[in-house]
PDB file of C-alpha atoms in Angstrom:
ATOM      1  CA  VAL A   1      89.541  76.742 106.499  1.00  0.00           C
ATOM      2  CA  GLU A   2      92.865  75.793 105.971  1.00  0.00           C
ATOM      3  CA  VAL A   3      96.095  78.002 106.966  1.00  0.00           C
ATOM      4  CA  ILE A   4      99.326  77.385 104.395  1.00  0.00           C
ATOM      5  CA  GLY A   5     102.564  77.419 105.151  1.00  0.00           C
ATOM      6  CA  LEU A   6     105.252  79.656 103.790  1.00  0.00           C
ATOM      7  CA  LEU A   7     106.349  76.228 101.279  1.00  0.00           C
ATOM      8  CA  GLN A   8     102.760  75.819 100.538  1.00  0.00           C
ATOM      9  CA  GLN A   9     102.217  72.736 103.518  1.00  0.00           C
ATOM     10  CA  ARG A  10      99.151  72.889 105.246  1.00  0.00           C
ATOM     11  CA  LEU A  11      99.617  74.043 108.530  1.00  0.00           C
ATOM     12  CA  LEU A  12      96.089  73.651 110.119  1.00  0.00           C
ATOM     13  CA  VAL A  13      92.634  72.774 108.717  1.00  0.00           C
ATOM     14  CA  LEU A  14      89.209  73.833 110.581  1.00  0.00           C
ATOM     15  CA  ALA A  15      86.424  72.148 109.481  1.00  0.00           C
ATOM     16  CA  THR A  16      82.458  73.311 111.049  1.00  0.00           C
ATOM     17  CA  ASP A  17      79.120  72.872 110.409  1.00  0.00           C
ATOM     18  CA  GLY A  18      77.989  75.239 113.111  1.00  0.00           C
ATOM     19  CA  ALA A  19      77.283  73.421 115.521  1.00  0.00           C
ATOM     20  CA  ARG A  20      80.880  70.976 115.560  1.00  0.00           C
ATOM     21  CA  TYR A  21      84.052  71.740 115.010  1.00  0.00           C
ATOM     22  CA  GLU A  22      86.515  69.020 113.502  1.00  0.00           C
ATOM     23  CA  LEU A  23      91.015  70.704 113.648  1.00  0.00           C
ATOM     24  CA  TYR A  24      94.333  69.330 111.658  1.00  0.00           C
ATOM     25  CA  ARG A  25      97.324  70.484 112.761  1.00  0.00           C
ATOM     26  CA  ALA A  26     100.028  69.333 111.332  1.00  0.00           C
ATOM     27  CA  GLU A  27     102.567  68.722 114.511  1.00  0.00           C
ATOM     28  CA  GLY A  28      99.674  66.350 115.755  1.00  0.00           C
ATOM     29  CA  PRO A  29      98.413  62.974 113.606  1.00  0.00           C
ATOM     30  CA  GLN A  30      95.103  63.103 114.634  1.00  0.00           C
ATOM     31  CA  THR A  31      92.319  65.428 114.310  1.00  0.00           C
ATOM     32  CA  GLU A  32      90.615  67.241 117.455  1.00  0.00           C
ATOM     33  CA  GLU A  33      86.336  67.415 117.372  1.00  0.00           C
ATOM     34  CA  GLY A  34      84.068  69.149 119.801  1.00  0.00           C
ATOM     35  CA  ALA A  35      80.936  71.360 119.877  1.00  0.00           C
ATOM     36  CA  VAL A  36      81.377  74.730 118.775  1.00  0.00           C
ATOM     37  CA  HIS A  37      81.346  77.492 121.226  1.00  0.00           C
ATOM     38  CA  ALA A  38      82.198  81.038 121.974  1.00  0.00           C
ATOM     39  CA  GLY A  39      85.867  80.847 122.431  1.00  0.00           C
ATOM     40  CA  VAL A  40      86.546  77.574 120.647  1.00  0.00           C
ATOM     41  CA  LEU A  41      88.308  79.844 117.654  1.00  0.00           C
ATOM     42  CA  GLU A  42      90.976  81.383 120.428  1.00  0.00           C
ATOM     43  CA  GLU A  43      91.014  77.577 121.440  1.00  0.00           C
ATOM     44  CA  VAL A  44      92.309  76.769 118.322  1.00  0.00           C
ATOM     45  CA  ALA A  45      93.389  79.399 116.098  1.00  0.00           C
ATOM     46  CA  GLY A  46      94.423  82.339 118.934  1.00  0.00           C
ATOM     47  CA  LEU A  47      91.340  84.642 117.524  1.00  0.00           C
ATOM     48  CA  PRO A  48      89.548  85.999 120.466  1.00  0.00           C
ATOM     49  CA  LEU A  49      86.229  85.976 118.070  1.00  0.00           C
ATOM     50  CA  THR A  50      83.281  84.079 118.917  1.00  0.00           C
ATOM     51  CA  PRO A  51      82.117  81.666 115.732  1.00  0.00           C
ATOM     52  CA  GLU A  52      79.380  84.083 114.348  1.00  0.00           C
ATOM     53  CA  ALA A  53      81.572  86.860 114.813  1.00  0.00           C
ATOM     54  CA  ALA A  54      84.762  85.956 112.735  1.00  0.00           C
ATOM     55  CA  VAL A  55      82.093  84.124 110.143  1.00  0.00           C
ATOM     56  CA  ARG A  56      80.569  87.696 109.630  1.00  0.00           C
ATOM     57  CA  LEU A  57      84.427  88.873 109.102  1.00  0.00           C
ATOM     58  CA  LEU A  58      85.052  86.478 106.438  1.00  0.00           C
ATOM     59  CA  LEU A  59      81.577  87.481 104.817  1.00  0.00           C
ATOM     60  CA  ALA A  60      82.779  91.176 105.126  1.00  0.00           C
ATOM     61  CA  THR A  61      79.323  91.664 106.683  1.00  0.00           C
ATOM     62  CA  PRO A  62      80.248  92.782 110.058  1.00  0.00           C
ATOM     63  CA  LEU A  63      77.233  94.031 112.934  1.00  0.00           C
ATOM     64  CA  ALA A  64      76.916  97.467 112.962  1.00  0.00           C
ATOM     65  CA  PRO A  65      75.765  99.131 115.944  1.00  0.00           C
ATOM     66  CA  ASP A  66      71.942  99.132 116.560  1.00  0.00           C
ATOM     67  CA  THR A  67      72.377 102.771 117.403  1.00  0.00           C
ATOM     68  CA  PRO A  68      73.395 105.980 114.764  1.00  0.00           C
ATOM     69  CA  ALA A  69      76.807 106.060 114.001  1.00  0.00           C
ATOM     70  CA  GLU A  70      78.403 109.012 116.499  1.00  0.00           C
ATOM     71  CA  GLY A  71      80.393 110.981 113.801  1.00  0.00           C
ATOM     72  CA  ALA A  72      80.242 110.808 110.080  1.00  0.00           C
ATOM     73  CA  GLN A  73      83.189 111.743 108.302  1.00  0.00           C
ATOM     74  CA  GLN A  74      83.495 111.417 104.422  1.00  0.00           C
ATOM     75  CA  ASP A  75      86.591 112.468 102.471  1.00  0.00           C
ATOM     76  CA  ALA A  76      87.354 115.015  99.362  1.00  0.00           C
ATOM     77  CA  GLY A  77      87.500 110.978  97.150  1.00  0.00           C
ATOM     78  CA  GLY A  78      84.160 109.632  98.190  1.00  0.00           C
ATOM     79  CA  ALA A  79      85.274 107.073 101.234  1.00  0.00           C
ATOM     80  CA  LEU A  80      83.119 107.285 104.506  1.00  0.00           C
ATOM     81  CA  ARG A  81      84.061 106.422 107.955  1.00  0.00           C
ATOM     82  CA  LEU A  82      81.342 106.006 110.360  1.00  0.00           C
ATOM     83  CA  SER A  83      82.531 105.910 114.497  1.00  0.00           C
ATOM     84  CA  TRP A  84      80.725 104.446 117.205  1.00  0.00           C
ATOM     85  CA  PRO A  85      81.665 104.218 120.942  1.00  0.00           C
ATOM     86  CA  ASP A  86      82.914 100.437 120.138  1.00  0.00           C
ATOM     87  CA  GLN A  87      83.921 100.417 116.691  1.00  0.00           C
ATOM     88  CA  THR A  88      84.777 102.316 113.532  1.00  0.00           C
ATOM     89  CA  LEU A  89      83.595 101.096 109.915  1.00  0.00           C
ATOM     90  CA  GLU A  90      85.093 102.711 106.824  1.00  0.00           C
ATOM     91  CA  PHE A  91      83.907 102.211 103.141  1.00  0.00           C
ATOM     92  CA  ASP A  92      85.391 103.188  99.545  1.00  0.00           C
ATOM     93  CA  ALA A  93      84.266 105.520  97.080  1.00  0.00           C
ATOM     94  CA  GLU A  94      81.828 102.363  95.773  1.00  0.00           C
ATOM     95  CA  GLY A  95      80.674 101.956  99.253  1.00  0.00           C
ATOM     96  CA  ARG A  96      81.801  98.802  99.623  1.00  0.00           C
ATOM     97  CA  LEU A  97      83.500  97.453 103.524  1.00  0.00           C
ATOM     98  CA  ALA A  98      86.907  98.749 103.763  1.00  0.00           C
ATOM     99  CA  ALA A  99      88.066  97.922 107.505  1.00  0.00           C
ATOM    100  CA  LEU A 100      86.970  97.277 110.950  1.00  0.00           C
ATOM    101  CA  ALA A 101      88.236  98.901 113.987  1.00  0.00           C
ATOM    102  CA  PHE A 102      87.047  97.289 117.110  1.00  0.00           C
ATOM    103  CA  HIS A 103      87.532  99.316 120.151  1.00  0.00           C
ATOM    104  CA  PRO A 104      85.219  97.768 123.187  1.00  0.00           C
ATOM    105  CA  GLY A 105      87.459 100.321 126.298  1.00  0.00           C
ATOM    106  CA  GLU A 106      87.318 103.897 127.114  1.00  0.00           C
ATOM    107  CA  ALA A 107      86.887 106.246 124.023  1.00  0.00           C
ATOM    108  CA  GLY A 108      89.837 106.472 122.580  1.00  0.00           C
ATOM    109  CA  GLU A 109      91.351 103.614 123.242  1.00  0.00           C
ATOM    110  CA  ALA A 110      93.634 101.660 120.893  1.00  0.00           C
ATOM    111  CA  ALA A 111      91.710  98.896 118.966  1.00  0.00           C
ATOM    112  CA  VAL A 112      92.006  95.898 119.764  1.00  0.00           C
ATOM    113  CA  LEU A 113      90.949  93.999 116.336  1.00  0.00           C
ATOM    114  CA  TYR A 114      91.881  95.784 112.790  1.00  0.00           C
ATOM    115  CA  ALA A 115      90.060  93.746 109.829  1.00  0.00           C
ATOM    116  CA  ARG A 116      90.962  95.417 106.524  1.00  0.00           C
ATOM    117  CA  TRP A 117      88.902  94.066 103.205  1.00  0.00           C
ATOM    118  CA  SER A 118      90.485  94.164  99.497  1.00  0.00           C
ATOM    119  CA  ASP A 119      90.322  92.938  96.070  1.00  0.00           C
ATOM    120  CA  TRP A 120      86.411  93.659  95.427  1.00  0.00           C
ATOM    121  CA  ARG A 121      85.812  91.328  92.428  1.00  0.00           C
ATOM    122  CA  ALA A 122      82.590  90.778  90.915  1.00  0.00           C
ATOM    123  CA  LEU A 123      80.688  88.121  90.799  1.00  0.00           C
ATOM    124  CA  ASP A 124      76.782  86.613  89.530  1.00  0.00           C
ATOM    125  CA  THR A 125      75.392  88.108  92.949  1.00  0.00           C
ATOM    126  CA  GLY A 126      77.044  91.525  93.902  1.00  0.00           C
ATOM    127  CA  ALA A 127      80.864  92.098  94.489  1.00  0.00           C
ATOM    128  CA  PHE A 128      83.112  90.214  97.661  1.00  0.00           C
ATOM    129  CA  PRO A 129      86.272  90.982  98.542  1.00  0.00           C
ATOM    130  CA  HIS A 130      89.416  88.411  97.508  1.00  0.00           C
ATOM    131  CA  ARG A 131      91.940  89.340 100.532  1.00  0.00           C
ATOM    132  CA  LEU A 132      91.156  89.918 104.478  1.00  0.00           C
ATOM    133  CA  GLU A 133      93.681  91.302 106.937  1.00  0.00           C
ATOM    134  CA  LEU A 134      93.076  90.694 110.549  1.00  0.00           C
ATOM    135  CA  GLU A 135      95.469  92.598 112.859  1.00  0.00           C
ATOM    136  CA  LEU A 136      94.846  91.922 116.558  1.00  0.00           C
ATOM    137  CA  PRO A 137      97.398  94.461 117.950  1.00  0.00           C
ATOM    138  CA  GLU A 138      97.812  93.323 121.777  1.00  0.00           C
ATOM    139  CA  ALA A 139      98.409  89.443 120.764  1.00  0.00           C
ATOM    140  CA  GLN A 140     100.936  90.792 118.088  1.00  0.00           C
ATOM    141  CA  GLY A 141      99.003  88.707 116.025  1.00  0.00           C
ATOM    142  CA  ARG A 142      98.029  88.922 111.768  1.00  0.00           C
ATOM    143  CA  TRP A 143      96.589  87.157 109.592  1.00  0.00           C
ATOM    144  CA  LYS A 144      96.142  87.805 105.918  1.00  0.00           C
ATOM    145  CA  LEU A 145      93.039  85.244 104.076  1.00  0.00           C
ATOM    146  CA  GLU A 146      93.422  85.308 100.171  1.00  0.00           C
ATOM    147  CA  TYR A 147      90.338  83.669  98.524  1.00  0.00           C
ATOM    148  CA  ARG A 148      91.108  82.462  95.158  1.00  0.00           C
ATOM    149  CA  GLN A 149      88.231  81.043  94.375  1.00  0.00           C
ATOM    150  CA  VAL A 150      84.535  82.410  95.482  1.00  0.00           C
ATOM    151  CA  GLU A 151      80.760  81.083  95.189  1.00  0.00           C
ATOM    152  CA  LEU A 152      78.132  82.847  97.720  1.00  0.00           C
ATOM    153  CA  ASP A 153      75.166  80.631  98.996  1.00  0.00           C
ATOM    154  CA  PRO A 154      75.667  77.470  97.084  1.00  0.00           C
ATOM    155  CA  ALA A 155      74.162  74.169  97.911  1.00  0.00           C
ATOM    156  CA  LEU A 156      76.092  71.499 100.047  1.00  0.00           C
ATOM    157  CA  ASP A 157      76.942  68.998 101.211  1.00  0.00           C
ATOM    158  CA  PRO A 158      76.793  68.248 104.192  1.00  0.00           C
ATOM    159  CA  ALA A 159      80.249  66.118 104.231  1.00  0.00           C
ATOM    160  CA  LEU A 160      82.084  68.612 103.196  1.00  0.00           C
ATOM    161  CA  PHE A 161      81.648  69.341 106.995  1.00  0.00           C
ATOM    162  CA  ARG A 162      83.773  66.781 107.752  1.00  0.00           C
ATOM    163  CA  LEU A 163      87.378  66.691 107.753  1.00  0.00           C
ATOM    164  CA  GLY A 164      87.071  62.403 107.341  1.00  0.00           C
ATOM    165  CA  LEU A 165      91.025  61.944 107.824  1.00  0.00           C
ATOM    166  CA  GLY A 166      90.491  58.681 109.450  1.00  0.00           C
ATOM    167  CA  THR A 167      93.683  59.467 111.992  1.00  0.00           C
ATOM    168  CA  ARG A 168      91.207  59.223 114.679  1.00  0.00           C
TER     169      ARG A 168
END
């Protein structure tokens, strides 16, 4: 994952193979590396998600609870909203994931994370959203990710998951 600044400069690059990670930050001359653990994304990027949850958001495949939804609403245009005690999922009229609100506290409490997917485009294997917006109201954090190129499930060389900057 690369974070690009306003002037198109690389601010942060995070590479991982799932077991270990490497991190480059523009303000430091060296890469950081370590074992992937539940809080690593909060440490390196301020994102309070497990790596698995973050990957699911990036791939537009958040986990729905194992229990049936407690509420379902469909609007006149065909959009569907499913609600559980800890989250709400919204789908557009074509059945594509549009939004998630995660609210793990008491019923009626404000969400701690919002995710919105848009700009769905056709691929050989189906459709995929090319824009993801994440909002963490408590931390006043917002991320907008735009995918310029998407290829799902390609064969990848393990070397791609190493930064290889030679600045250790």
